[in-house]
Amino acid sequence: MLTFDHVHFYYKKGQTIINDVNFTIQAGEFVSIVGANGSGKSTVAKLIDGLLLPKKGTVKFQQLDTTNPDELMKIHQQVGFVFQNPEDQFITTTVMDEVLFGLQNIRVPREEMRGRVDTALRAVQMEEYLEAMPHQLSGGQKQRVAIAAILAMQPKMIIFDEATSMLDPQGRKQVLSIMHELHDQGMTIIHITHHMEEVLSAERILLIHEGHLEFDGDPFVFFETMSVEKYQLQLPFAVRLRKTLQLDPPFTVNWKEGIRSQWSIN
Amino acid sequence: MVYQLNNVSVNYSRQTALRNVSCTMEEGKWISVIGQTGAGKSTFVQVLKGLIPHIDGDYLIDQQPVKRDAKGQLKVIPEIGFVFQYPEHQLFETTVFKELAFAPKQQGMSNQQITKSISKILPQLGLSEDILPLAPFQLSGGLKRRVAIASVLMMNPKLLIVDEPTAGLDPISKVALLQLLKKWQQQVNRTLIFVSHQMEDVAEYSDEVIVFHEGCLIGQLDTRTLFLEQSHLLEKIGLSLPESVQLLKLVEELTGEKIQVSSCREQEIFEKVIPVWKARRLQNV
Ligand SMILES: Nc1ncnc2c1ncn2[C@@H]1O[C@H](COP(=O)(O)OP(=O)(O)OP(=O)(O)O)[C@@H](O)[C@H]1O
Ligand SMILES: Nc1ncnc2c1ncn2[C@@H]1O[C@H](COP(=O)(O)OP(=O)(O)OP(=O)(O)O)[C@@H](O)[C@H]1O
Ligand SMILES: [Mg+2]
Ligand SMILES: [Mg+2]
């Protein structure tokens, strides 16, 4: 569905920001992108969405090339992008218009719009803020609205660029379960995050290190075999605990149930 | 310095963001502020910095009412360092160097001294000198946040307020920042107000925790008491416990044994819990 073929990118000549990155993501995958601050994760996200164009190599979404302006339009209709800073995404003066704006852009029929707005805002529990100004919301409320605006568009793929960084623990869980629900319904999810516990529930990890794709594979293999500190990352709590207790891997998915079942087996 | 609010309320056009908040923040403490999205945390710290002109109630520093203008409005308090939840709100210079030099210049520091302090602060935040000529908007999210924190530390504030300072930092940079803040706070024996959603960090570093719920301050407790003895308070408002505390409680539940810990730091909990878990599991076999 999405292919990076020998992609290179720099903002200024002489720099190397993205260096020969290759990967293919199939429709319906749940992929996490991790890496140090400044390693190039958001740049990769913007290359996927065609907000940035490769200096060398190609980025294709379902055979559509981001460098072709007509095809780029079609990509925008199918790829949703929740920005790292929700304020970069806001352009209107009310929460309702914010969600409507995206729908108008992709030409959703008028009679369908209001229903979509309500459903999306309800999913992130912001339905009471229809008339509020996006810039006057709390930090976490802004993130929720930014997510709702993309959900309403019902794209084929969503890129979440650290979209849960300002949410309270419960809100984070909710958004994560929204991502998994969408994934169950067949949507492709790309989740950029610094929260290692969130990564455990992905199907696949891409590790970006100084603009290079350093690892591409299973999260469990990743945490068992890579020296993650080298990439400014840490083991998730469950993996630290598993190692200390010397228990077997399935335990890691849900450590509380893991402990309970260990206890009752013995 | 002691900072004190008496019955402070803040009303926005659509809603009341703070309701009758009273609290005292003593010198030399790491005080964390927690609560759900929209609970009033950022509003609370903005009041302390004097960023919200109209408040009901009183704000005292060392028993003295904070100065107001002729219309009774509060003014920004320069000695308080403040790092915004979104760093973009405070990065306005054209280069990172100017950004870092801004506060010390205003305080009358010489150019030579400024360059020296900048060289000192950059490595503490894991930043390289290469970024000095860049415009702040050219930085990645996590780098922007570290520059925002560095520029506030450059002013050597009396009280430091950081609103979600670890959001967007990679895990190792996050730990480095938390340790830097702890060192700063202990070395100069000043107060740090730390707003965060990361219960693990709150449990690990704070002396005291202030809990907000729907605009009300519903508790100000020492960290151990909150997480180990009054955890129902958090469950009631839907905030989860740090994972290490969850582990402690689970093993206590399964073994029926009370495990004594003197803090809720992860290392201590691991040290006390693992032997109990291992011993009891063997007995069960
Ligand atoms: N507009 C820009 N102009 C010049 N350089 C930029 C620009 N945007 C990003 N960079 C640089 O490109 C590199 C990669 O940035 P990117 O935003 O992709 O990192 P990231 O992995 O998303 O980091 P973070 O975890 O901090 O969000 C960084 O060194 C950054 O400073
Ligand atoms: N400038 C403003 N105008 C109107 N309402 C506001 C303004 N700023 C905040 N609010 C509202 O006041 C309430 C408290 O907001 P505040 O930013 O203090 O929350 P918070 O606890 O910091 O939340 P978060 O964890 O999401 O950052 C929210 O419901 C918010 O929508
Ligand atoms: Mg980024
Ligand atoms: Mg806030």
Coordinates of C-alpha atoms and ligand atoms in Angstrom, one line a residue:
Chain A
M1 CA 0.0 0.0 0.0
L2 CA 2.8 2.4 0.9
T3 CA 6.4 2.1 -0.5
F4 CA 9.6 4.0 0.3
D5 CA 12.1 3.2 -2.4
H6 CA 15.6 4.5 -1.8
V7 CA 14.3 7.8 -0.3
H8 CA 16.6 10.6 0.5
F9 CA 15.7 14.0 2.0
Y10 CA 17.3 17.1 3.3
Y11 CA 15.9 20.5 4.2
K12 CA 19.1 22.4 3.2
K13 CA 21.7 21.3 0.7
G14 CA 24.6 19.5 2.3
Q15 CA 22.5 18.0 5.1
T16 CA 21.4 14.4 5.3
I17 CA 18.1 14.1 7.1
I18 CA 16.6 11.0 5.5
N19 CA 19.2 8.6 4.1
D20 CA 18.3 5.8 1.7
V21 CA 15.2 4.6 3.5
N22 CA 13.3 1.6 2.1
F23 CA 10.2 -0.1 3.4
T24 CA 6.8 -1.3 2.3
I25 CA 3.7 -1.2 4.4
Q26 CA 0.8 -3.5 3.5
A27 CA -2.9 -2.4 3.8
G28 CA -4.2 -3.1 7.2
E29 CA -0.9 -3.1 9.1
F30 CA -0.3 -1.4 12.5
V31 CA 3.2 0.0 12.4
S32 CA 5.0 2.0 15.1
I33 CA 7.8 4.4 14.3
V34 CA 10.3 5.0 17.1
G35 CA 13.6 6.9 17.4
A36 CA 15.5 9.6 19.2
N37 CA 14.5 13.3 19.1
G38 CA 15.5 14.7 15.8
S39 CA 16.1 11.3 14.2
G40 CA 13.6 12.0 11.3
K41 CA 10.3 10.4 12.3
S42 CA 8.1 13.5 11.6
T43 CA 10.1 14.0 8.4
V44 CA 9.2 10.4 7.3
A45 CA 5.6 11.1 8.2
K46 CA 5.5 14.3 6.0
L47 CA 7.1 12.4 3.2
I48 CA 4.4 9.8 3.3
D49 CA 1.7 12.4 3.2
G50 CA 3.5 14.3 0.4
L51 CA 3.9 17.5 2.6
L52 CA 7.6 17.0 1.8
L53 CA 8.9 15.5 -1.4
P54 CA 11.9 13.2 -1.7
K55 CA 15.1 14.6 -3.1
K56 CA 16.0 11.2 -4.4
G57 CA 14.0 8.0 -4.6
T58 CA 10.2 7.6 -4.6
V59 CA 7.3 7.5 -2.2
K60 CA 4.2 5.7 -3.5
F61 CA 0.8 5.3 -1.8
Q62 CA -1.2 2.7 -3.7
Q63 CA 0.8 3.3 -6.9
L64 CA 0.2 7.0 -6.6
D65 CA 3.5 9.0 -6.6
T66 CA 3.7 11.9 -4.2
T67 CA 5.7 14.0 -6.7
N68 CA 2.8 14.0 -9.2
P69 CA 0.5 16.9 -8.2
D70 CA -2.7 15.2 -9.5
E71 CA -1.9 12.0 -7.7
L72 CA -1.0 13.9 -4.6
M73 CA -4.6 15.2 -4.4
K74 CA -5.8 11.6 -4.3
I75 CA -3.3 10.6 -1.7
H76 CA -4.5 13.5 0.5
Q77 CA -8.0 12.1 0.3
Q78 CA -7.0 8.7 1.6
V79 CA -4.2 9.5 4.1
G80 CA -5.0 11.3 7.4
F81 CA -2.3 13.0 9.4
V82 CA -2.6 14.0 13.0
F83 CA 0.3 16.5 13.6
Q84 CA 2.7 16.4 16.4
N85 CA 1.6 19.9 17.4
P86 CA -2.2 20.1 17.1
E87 CA -2.0 23.9 16.8
D88 CA -0.3 23.4 13.4
Q89 CA -3.4 21.7 12.3
F90 CA -6.0 24.3 13.4
I91 CA -7.3 26.8 10.9
T92 CA -10.8 27.7 11.9
T93 CA -12.4 29.4 14.9
T94 CA -14.6 26.7 16.3
V95 CA -14.2 23.0 17.1
M96 CA -17.1 22.2 14.8
D97 CA -15.6 24.1 11.9
E98 CA -12.3 22.4 12.5
V99 CA -13.8 19.0 11.9
L100 CA -16.1 20.2 9.1
F101 CA -13.1 21.8 7.2
G102 CA -11.5 18.5 6.5
L103 CA -14.8 17.0 5.3
Q104 CA -15.4 19.9 2.9
N105 CA -12.0 19.4 1.5
I106 CA -12.6 15.8 0.6
R107 CA -16.1 16.7 -0.6
V108 CA -18.2 14.7 1.8
P109 CA -21.9 15.1 0.9
R110 CA -23.5 17.8 3.0
E111 CA -26.2 15.6 4.6
E112 CA -23.5 13.3 5.9
M113 CA -21.3 15.9 7.5
R114 CA -23.0 16.6 10.8
G115 CA -23.3 13.0 11.6
R116 CA -19.6 12.5 11.0
V117 CA -18.7 15.5 13.1
D118 CA -20.7 14.3 16.1
T119 CA -19.5 10.7 15.9
A120 CA -15.8 11.8 15.7
L121 CA -16.1 14.3 18.6
R122 CA -18.0 11.7 20.7
A123 CA -15.2 9.2 20.1
V124 CA -12.7 11.5 21.8
Q125 CA -15.2 12.9 24.3
M126 CA -15.2 16.4 23.0
E127 CA -18.9 16.6 22.0
E128 CA -19.6 19.3 24.5
Y129 CA -17.0 21.6 23.0
L130 CA -18.6 22.1 19.5
E131 CA -18.7 25.9 19.8
A132 CA -15.4 26.3 21.7
M133 CA -12.4 28.0 20.0
P134 CA -9.6 25.4 19.3
H135 CA -6.9 27.8 20.6
Q136 CA -8.6 28.2 23.9
L137 CA -8.7 24.5 24.8
S138 CA -6.5 22.8 27.3
G139 CA -3.4 21.0 25.9
G140 CA -5.0 17.6 25.9
Q141 CA -8.4 18.9 24.5
K142 CA -6.5 20.3 21.5
Q143 CA -5.0 16.9 20.8
R144 CA -8.4 15.2 21.1
V145 CA -9.9 17.7 18.6
A146 CA -7.0 17.2 16.2
I147 CA -7.6 13.5 16.3
A148 CA -11.4 13.9 15.8
A149 CA -10.8 16.0 12.7
I150 CA -8.9 13.2 11.1
L151 CA -11.2 10.4 12.3
A152 CA -14.2 12.1 10.7
M153 CA -12.5 12.0 7.3
Q154 CA -12.5 8.2 7.4
P155 CA -9.2 7.8 5.5
K156 CA -7.7 4.5 4.5
M157 CA -4.6 5.2 6.5
I158 CA -3.9 7.4 9.5
I159 CA -0.5 8.7 10.7
F160 CA -0.6 9.6 14.4
D161 CA 2.6 11.8 15.1
E162 CA 2.9 11.6 18.9
A163 CA -0.9 12.3 19.0
T164 CA -1.2 11.1 22.6
S165 CA 1.7 13.0 24.2
M166 CA -0.5 15.4 26.2
L167 CA -3.3 13.1 27.2
D168 CA -4.0 11.8 30.7
P169 CA -3.5 8.0 31.2
Q170 CA -7.1 7.2 30.6
G171 CA -7.3 9.4 27.5
R172 CA -4.2 7.7 26.2
K173 CA -5.7 4.3 26.6
Q174 CA -8.9 5.5 24.9
V175 CA -7.1 6.8 21.9
L176 CA -5.0 3.7 21.7
S177 CA -8.1 1.6 21.7
I178 CA -9.6 3.8 19.0
M179 CA -6.5 3.1 16.9
H180 CA -6.9 -0.7 17.4
E181 CA -10.6 -0.6 16.6
L182 CA -9.9 1.2 13.4
H183 CA -7.2 -1.3 12.7
D184 CA -9.6 -4.2 13.3
Q185 CA -11.9 -2.6 10.7
G186 CA -9.1 -2.7 8.2
M187 CA -7.5 0.7 8.5
T188 CA -3.7 1.1 8.2
I189 CA -2.2 2.7 11.2
I190 CA 1.1 4.4 11.6
H191 CA 1.8 5.4 15.1
I192 CA 4.9 7.6 16.0
T193 CA 5.5 7.6 19.7
H194 CA 8.1 7.8 22.5
H195 CA 6.0 5.6 24.8
M196 CA 7.5 2.2 24.7
E197 CA 4.5 0.5 26.3
E198 CA 2.4 1.7 23.4
V199 CA 4.8 0.1 20.9
L200 CA 4.3 -3.4 22.4
S201 CA 0.8 -3.6 20.9
A202 CA 1.9 -2.7 17.3
E203 CA 2.5 -5.4 14.7
R204 CA 5.7 -4.0 13.5
I205 CA 8.3 -1.5 14.5
L206 CA 10.4 0.8 12.4
L207 CA 13.4 2.4 14.2
I208 CA 14.8 5.5 12.7
H209 CA 18.3 6.4 13.7
E210 CA 20.0 9.5 12.2
G211 CA 17.7 9.4 9.2
H212 CA 18.4 5.7 8.5
L213 CA 16.0 2.8 8.9
E214 CA 17.9 0.8 11.6
F215 CA 15.3 -1.9 12.5
D216 CA 12.2 -3.2 10.8
G217 CA 10.3 -6.0 12.5
D218 CA 8.5 -7.5 15.4
P219 CA 8.3 -5.4 18.7
F220 CA 9.2 -8.4 20.9
V221 CA 12.2 -9.2 18.8
F222 CA 13.1 -5.5 18.9
F223 CA 13.1 -5.3 22.7
E224 CA 14.8 -8.7 23.2
T225 CA 17.6 -8.2 20.7
M226 CA 18.4 -4.6 20.3
S227 CA 20.4 -2.5 22.8
V228 CA 17.7 0.1 22.8
E229 CA 19.6 2.7 24.9
K230 CA 21.9 3.2 22.0
Y231 CA 18.9 4.8 20.2
Q232 CA 17.8 6.9 23.2
L233 CA 15.0 4.4 23.9
Q234 CA 14.1 2.3 27.0
L235 CA 12.6 -1.1 27.6
P236 CA 8.9 -0.9 28.5
F237 CA 8.0 -1.6 32.2
A238 CA 6.6 -5.0 31.3
V239 CA 9.8 -6.1 29.6
R240 CA 11.9 -4.8 32.5
L241 CA 9.7 -6.7 34.9
R242 CA 9.7 -9.8 32.8
K243 CA 13.5 -9.9 32.6
T244 CA 13.7 -9.4 36.4
L245 CA 11.2 -12.2 37.1
Q246 CA 12.7 -14.4 34.4
L247 CA 9.3 -15.2 32.9
D248 CA 8.5 -16.2 29.4
P249 CA 7.5 -13.7 26.7
P250 CA 3.7 -13.9 26.4
F251 CA 3.7 -12.3 29.8
T252 CA 4.8 -9.0 28.3
V253 CA 1.6 -8.2 26.5
N254 CA -0.4 -7.8 29.7
W255 CA 1.9 -8.2 32.7
K256 CA -0.9 -8.1 35.2
E257 CA -2.7 -11.0 33.7
G258 CA 0.7 -12.6 33.2
I259 CA 1.4 -12.5 36.9
R260 CA -2.1 -13.7 37.8
S261 CA -1.8 -16.7 35.5
Q262 CA 1.7 -17.6 36.6
W263 CA 0.4 -17.6 40.1
S264 CA -2.5 -19.9 39.4
I265 CA -0.6 -22.3 37.2
N266 CA 2.0 -23.0 40.0
Chain B
M1 CA 10.1 31.8 49.1
V2 CA 6.6 30.6 49.9
Y3 CA 3.8 30.9 47.4
Q4 CA 0.2 30.9 48.6
L5 CA -3.2 31.1 47.0
N6 CA -6.3 31.8 49.0
N7 CA -9.7 31.0 47.5
V8 CA -8.6 31.6 44.0
S9 CA -11.1 31.2 41.1
V10 CA -10.7 31.8 37.4
N11 CA -13.6 32.2 35.1
Y12 CA -13.4 31.9 31.4
S13 CA -16.3 32.9 29.2
R14 CA -17.5 29.4 28.7
Q15 CA -16.6 27.9 32.0
T16 CA -15.0 28.1 35.4
A17 CA -11.5 26.8 35.1
L18 CA -10.5 27.1 38.8
R19 CA -12.8 27.0 41.8
N20 CA -11.8 28.3 45.2
V21 CA -8.3 27.0 45.1
S22 CA -6.3 27.4 48.3
C23 CA -2.8 26.0 48.8
T24 CA 0.7 26.8 50.1
M25 CA 3.9 25.8 48.3
E26 CA 6.9 25.8 50.5
E27 CA 10.5 26.4 49.4
G28 CA 12.8 23.7 48.3
K29 CA 10.3 21.1 47.1
W30 CA 9.5 19.3 43.9
I31 CA 5.7 19.7 43.7
S32 CA 3.9 17.8 41.0
V33 CA 0.5 18.8 39.6
I34 CA -1.7 16.1 38.2
G35 CA -5.3 15.7 37.0
Q36 CA -7.3 14.8 33.9
T37 CA -7.3 16.7 30.6
G38 CA -9.1 20.0 31.3
A39 CA -8.8 19.7 35.1
G40 CA -7.3 23.2 35.4
K41 CA -3.6 22.4 35.8
S42 CA -2.3 24.8 33.2
T43 CA -4.6 27.5 34.4
F44 CA -3.3 27.0 38.0
V45 CA 0.3 27.4 37.0
Q46 CA -0.5 30.4 34.8
V47 CA -2.0 32.1 37.8
L48 CA 1.2 31.5 39.7
K49 CA 3.2 33.1 36.9
G50 CA 0.8 36.1 36.8
L51 CA -0.3 35.3 33.3
I52 CA -4.0 35.5 34.0
P53 CA -4.7 39.2 34.7
H54 CA -8.1 38.7 36.4
I55 CA -8.5 36.3 39.3
D56 CA -10.8 36.2 42.2
G57 CA -9.2 35.6 45.6
D58 CA -5.7 36.3 46.9
Y59 CA -2.2 35.4 45.8
L60 CA 0.6 35.9 48.3
I61 CA 4.4 35.5 48.0
D62 CA 6.2 35.4 51.4
Q63 CA 3.0 36.6 53.0
Q64 CA 2.9 39.7 50.8
P65 CA 0.0 40.2 48.3
V66 CA 1.3 40.1 44.8
K67 CA 1.4 43.6 43.2
R68 CA -1.6 44.5 41.0
D69 CA -2.1 47.4 38.6
A70 CA -4.5 50.2 39.1
K71 CA -7.4 48.1 37.7
G72 CA -6.6 45.3 40.2
Q73 CA -5.1 43.1 37.5
L74 CA -2.1 40.8 38.1
K75 CA 1.1 41.2 36.1
V76 CA 3.6 38.7 34.9
I77 CA 6.1 37.9 37.6
P78 CA 9.6 38.0 36.0
E79 CA 11.5 36.0 38.7
I80 CA 9.4 33.0 38.0
G81 CA 10.6 30.7 35.2
F82 CA 7.8 29.3 33.1
V83 CA 8.0 26.6 30.4
F84 CA 4.8 26.4 28.4
Q85 CA 3.0 23.2 27.6
Y86 CA 3.5 24.0 23.9
P87 CA 7.1 25.3 23.6
E88 CA 6.1 27.2 20.4
H89 CA 4.4 29.7 22.7
Q90 CA 7.7 31.0 24.0
L91 CA 10.2 30.6 21.2
F92 CA 10.1 33.9 19.3
E93 CA 13.7 34.8 18.5
T94 CA 15.2 34.2 15.1
T95 CA 18.0 31.8 16.2
V96 CA 18.4 29.3 19.0
F97 CA 21.4 31.4 20.2
K98 CA 19.3 34.6 20.6
E99 CA 16.6 32.6 22.3
L100 CA 19.1 31.3 24.9
A101 CA 20.7 34.7 25.3
F102 CA 17.5 36.6 25.7
A103 CA 16.9 36.3 29.5
P104 CA 20.6 36.8 30.6
K105 CA 20.9 39.8 28.3
Q106 CA 17.9 41.4 30.0
Q107 CA 19.5 40.6 33.4
G108 CA 22.6 42.5 32.2
M109 CA 25.0 39.6 31.7
S110 CA 28.0 40.3 29.5
N111 CA 28.3 38.7 26.1
Q112 CA 31.2 36.7 27.2
Q113 CA 29.4 35.4 30.2
I114 CA 26.4 34.6 28.1
T115 CA 28.4 32.5 25.6
K116 CA 30.0 30.7 28.5
S117 CA 26.6 29.8 30.2
I118 CA 25.2 28.7 26.9
S119 CA 28.1 26.3 26.3
K120 CA 27.4 25.0 29.8
I121 CA 23.7 24.5 29.5
L122 CA 23.6 22.9 26.0
P123 CA 25.3 19.6 27.0
Q124 CA 23.2 19.4 30.2
L125 CA 20.1 19.1 27.9
G126 CA 21.9 16.9 25.4
L127 CA 21.9 19.6 22.8
S128 CA 24.8 20.2 20.3
E129 CA 26.3 23.7 19.5
D130 CA 25.3 23.0 15.9
I131 CA 21.8 24.1 16.5
L132 CA 22.7 27.6 17.8
P133 CA 22.4 29.3 14.4
L134 CA 19.2 27.5 13.5
A135 CA 15.7 29.1 13.7
P136 CA 13.7 27.4 16.5
F137 CA 11.0 26.4 13.9
Q138 CA 13.6 24.3 12.1
L139 CA 14.0 22.0 15.2
S140 CA 12.1 18.8 15.7
G141 CA 9.4 18.7 18.4
G142 CA 11.6 17.3 21.1
L143 CA 14.5 19.6 20.4
K144 CA 12.3 22.6 20.5
R145 CA 11.1 21.6 24.0
R146 CA 14.6 21.2 25.2
V147 CA 15.6 24.7 23.9
A148 CA 12.6 26.2 25.6
I149 CA 13.6 24.6 28.9
A150 CA 17.3 25.6 28.5
S151 CA 16.3 29.2 27.9
V152 CA 14.3 29.4 31.1
L153 CA 17.0 27.8 33.1
M154 CA 19.4 30.5 31.7
M155 CA 17.4 33.1 33.7
N156 CA 18.2 31.3 37.0
P157 CA 14.6 31.6 38.3
K158 CA 13.5 31.7 41.9
L159 CA 10.6 29.3 41.2
L160 CA 10.5 27.1 38.1
I161 CA 7.2 26.0 36.6
V162 CA 7.3 23.4 33.9
D163 CA 4.0 22.4 32.2
E164 CA 4.3 18.9 30.7
P165 CA 8.1 19.3 30.1
T166 CA 8.6 15.6 29.2
A167 CA 5.9 15.4 26.5
G168 CA 7.7 14.7 23.2
L169 CA 11.0 13.8 24.6
D170 CA 12.6 10.4 23.8
P171 CA 12.9 8.1 26.8
I172 CA 16.6 8.7 27.6
S173 CA 16.3 12.5 27.1
K174 CA 13.3 12.4 29.4
V175 CA 15.3 10.8 32.2
A176 CA 18.2 13.2 31.6
L177 CA 15.8 16.2 31.9
L178 CA 14.1 14.9 35.1
Q179 CA 17.5 14.3 36.7
L180 CA 18.7 17.8 35.6
L181 CA 15.6 19.4 37.1
K182 CA 16.1 17.4 40.4
K183 CA 19.7 18.5 40.5
W184 CA 18.7 22.1 39.9
Q185 CA 16.0 22.1 42.5
Q186 CA 18.1 20.4 45.2
Q187 CA 21.3 22.4 44.5
V188 CA 19.7 25.8 44.8
N189 CA 17.0 24.5 47.2
R190 CA 14.3 26.1 45.2
T191 CA 10.8 25.0 44.3
L192 CA 9.8 23.2 41.1
I193 CA 6.2 23.0 40.0
F194 CA 6.0 20.1 37.6
V195 CA 2.7 19.5 35.7
S196 CA 2.6 16.0 34.3
H197 CA 0.4 13.1 33.1
Q198 CA 3.2 10.6 33.6
M199 CA 2.4 9.0 37.0
E200 CA 5.7 7.0 36.9
D201 CA 7.7 10.3 36.8
V202 CA 5.6 11.9 39.4
A203 CA 6.0 8.9 41.7
E204 CA 9.8 8.8 41.1
Y205 CA 10.7 12.5 41.6
S206 CA 8.2 14.5 43.6
D207 CA 8.1 15.4 47.3
E208 CA 4.5 16.5 47.1
V209 CA 1.6 16.2 44.7
I210 CA -1.3 18.5 44.1
V211 CA -4.4 16.9 42.5
F212 CA -6.9 18.8 40.4
H213 CA -10.4 17.6 39.4
E214 CA -12.8 19.7 37.4
G215 CA -11.2 23.0 38.5
C216 CA -11.0 22.0 42.2
L217 CA -7.9 21.2 44.2
I218 CA -8.9 17.9 45.8
G219 CA -5.7 17.1 47.5
Q220 CA -2.1 18.2 48.4
L221 CA -0.3 15.2 49.8
D222 CA 3.2 13.9 50.1
T223 CA 4.0 11.5 47.2
R224 CA 4.2 8.2 49.2
T225 CA 0.9 8.9 51.0
L226 CA -0.9 9.7 47.8
F227 CA 0.2 6.7 45.8
L228 CA 0.4 4.1 48.6
E229 CA -2.2 5.1 51.1
Q230 CA -4.7 7.4 49.4
S231 CA -4.7 5.8 46.0
H232 CA -8.5 5.6 46.0
L233 CA -8.4 9.3 45.4
L234 CA -6.8 8.8 42.0
E235 CA -8.9 5.8 41.1
K236 CA -12.0 7.8 41.8
I237 CA -11.1 10.5 39.3
G238 CA -9.8 8.0 36.7
L239 CA -6.1 8.6 37.0
S240 CA -4.1 5.4 36.9
L241 CA -1.4 4.5 39.4
P242 CA 2.3 4.2 38.4
E243 CA 3.0 0.7 37.1
S244 CA 5.4 -0.1 39.9
V245 CA 2.8 0.7 42.5
Q246 CA 0.3 -1.4 40.5
L247 CA 2.8 -4.3 40.7
L248 CA 3.2 -3.8 44.5
K249 CA -0.6 -3.8 45.0
L250 CA -1.1 -6.9 42.8
V251 CA 1.5 -8.9 44.6
E252 CA 0.1 -7.8 48.0
E253 CA -3.3 -8.9 46.8
L254 CA -2.1 -12.3 45.6
T255 CA 0.0 -13.1 48.6
G256 CA -2.1 -11.4 51.2
E257 CA 1.1 -10.0 52.6
K258 CA 1.7 -6.3 53.3
I259 CA 5.0 -5.1 51.7
Q260 CA 6.7 -2.2 53.5
V261 CA 8.2 0.4 51.2
S262 CA 9.5 3.9 52.2
S263 CA 8.9 5.5 48.8
C264 CA 7.2 4.8 45.6
R265 CA 10.3 4.8 43.5
E266 CA 10.5 1.9 41.0
Q267 CA 13.9 0.6 42.1
E268 CA 12.8 0.3 45.7
I269 CA 9.5 -1.3 44.8
F270 CA 11.3 -3.9 42.6
E271 CA 13.8 -4.6 45.4
K272 CA 11.0 -5.2 48.0
V273 CA 8.5 -7.0 45.8
I274 CA 10.5 -9.4 43.7
P275 CA 11.8 -11.5 46.7
V276 CA 8.3 -11.8 48.0
W277 CA 7.0 -12.8 44.6
K278 CA 9.7 -15.3 44.1
A279 CA 9.5 -16.9 47.5
R280 CA 5.7 -17.2 47.5
R281 CA 5.7 -18.5 44.0
L282 CA 8.1 -21.3 44.9
Q283 CA 6.0 -22.2 48.0
N284 CA 3.0 -22.5 45.8
V285 CA 4.6 -25.1 43.5
Ligands
LIG1 N1 11.9 22.9 8.6 C1 13.1 22.4 8.9 N2 14.2 23.0 8.5 C2 15.4 22.5 8.7 N3 15.7 21.4 9.5 C3 14.6 20.8 10.0 C4 13.2 21.2 9.7 N4 12.4 20.4 10.3 C5 13.2 19.4 10.9 N5 14.5 19.7 10.7 C6 15.6 18.9 11.2 O1 15.5 17.6 10.7 C7 15.8 16.6 11.7 C8 14.7 15.6 11.8 O2 13.6 16.2 12.3 P1 12.2 15.5 12.6 O3 11.2 16.5 13.0 O4 11.9 14.6 11.5 O5 12.6 14.6 13.9 P2 11.7 13.6 14.8 O6 12.3 12.3 14.7 O7 10.3 13.8 14.5 O8 12.0 14.2 16.3 P3 11.1 14.4 17.6 O9 11.0 13.1 18.3 O10 11.9 15.4 18.4 O11 9.8 14.9 17.1 C9 16.1 17.3 12.9 O12 17.5 17.5 13.1 C10 15.5 18.7 12.7 O13 16.2 19.7 13.4
LIG2 N1 -8.1 30.8 27.2 C1 -9.2 30.1 27.5 N2 -10.4 30.5 27.3 C2 -11.5 29.7 27.6 N3 -11.4 28.5 28.2 C3 -10.2 28.0 28.5 C4 -9.0 28.8 28.2 N4 -8.0 28.1 28.6 C5 -8.4 26.9 29.1 N5 -9.8 26.9 29.1 C6 -10.7 25.8 29.6 O1 -10.4 25.7 31.0 C7 -10.4 24.3 31.4 C8 -9.1 24.1 32.1 O2 -8.0 24.2 31.2 P1 -6.5 23.9 31.5 O3 -5.7 24.3 30.3 O4 -6.2 24.5 32.8 O5 -6.5 22.3 31.7 P2 -5.3 21.3 32.0 O6 -5.6 20.6 33.3 O7 -4.0 22.0 31.9 O8 -5.5 20.2 30.9 P3 -4.5 19.4 29.9 O9 -4.0 18.2 30.7 O10 -5.3 18.9 28.8 O11 -3.4 20.3 29.5 C9 -10.6 23.5 30.1 O12 -11.9 23.0 30.1 C10 -10.3 24.5 29.0 O13 -11.2 24.2 27.9
MG3 MG 8.6 14.6 15.5
MG4 MG -2.5 21.8 30.4

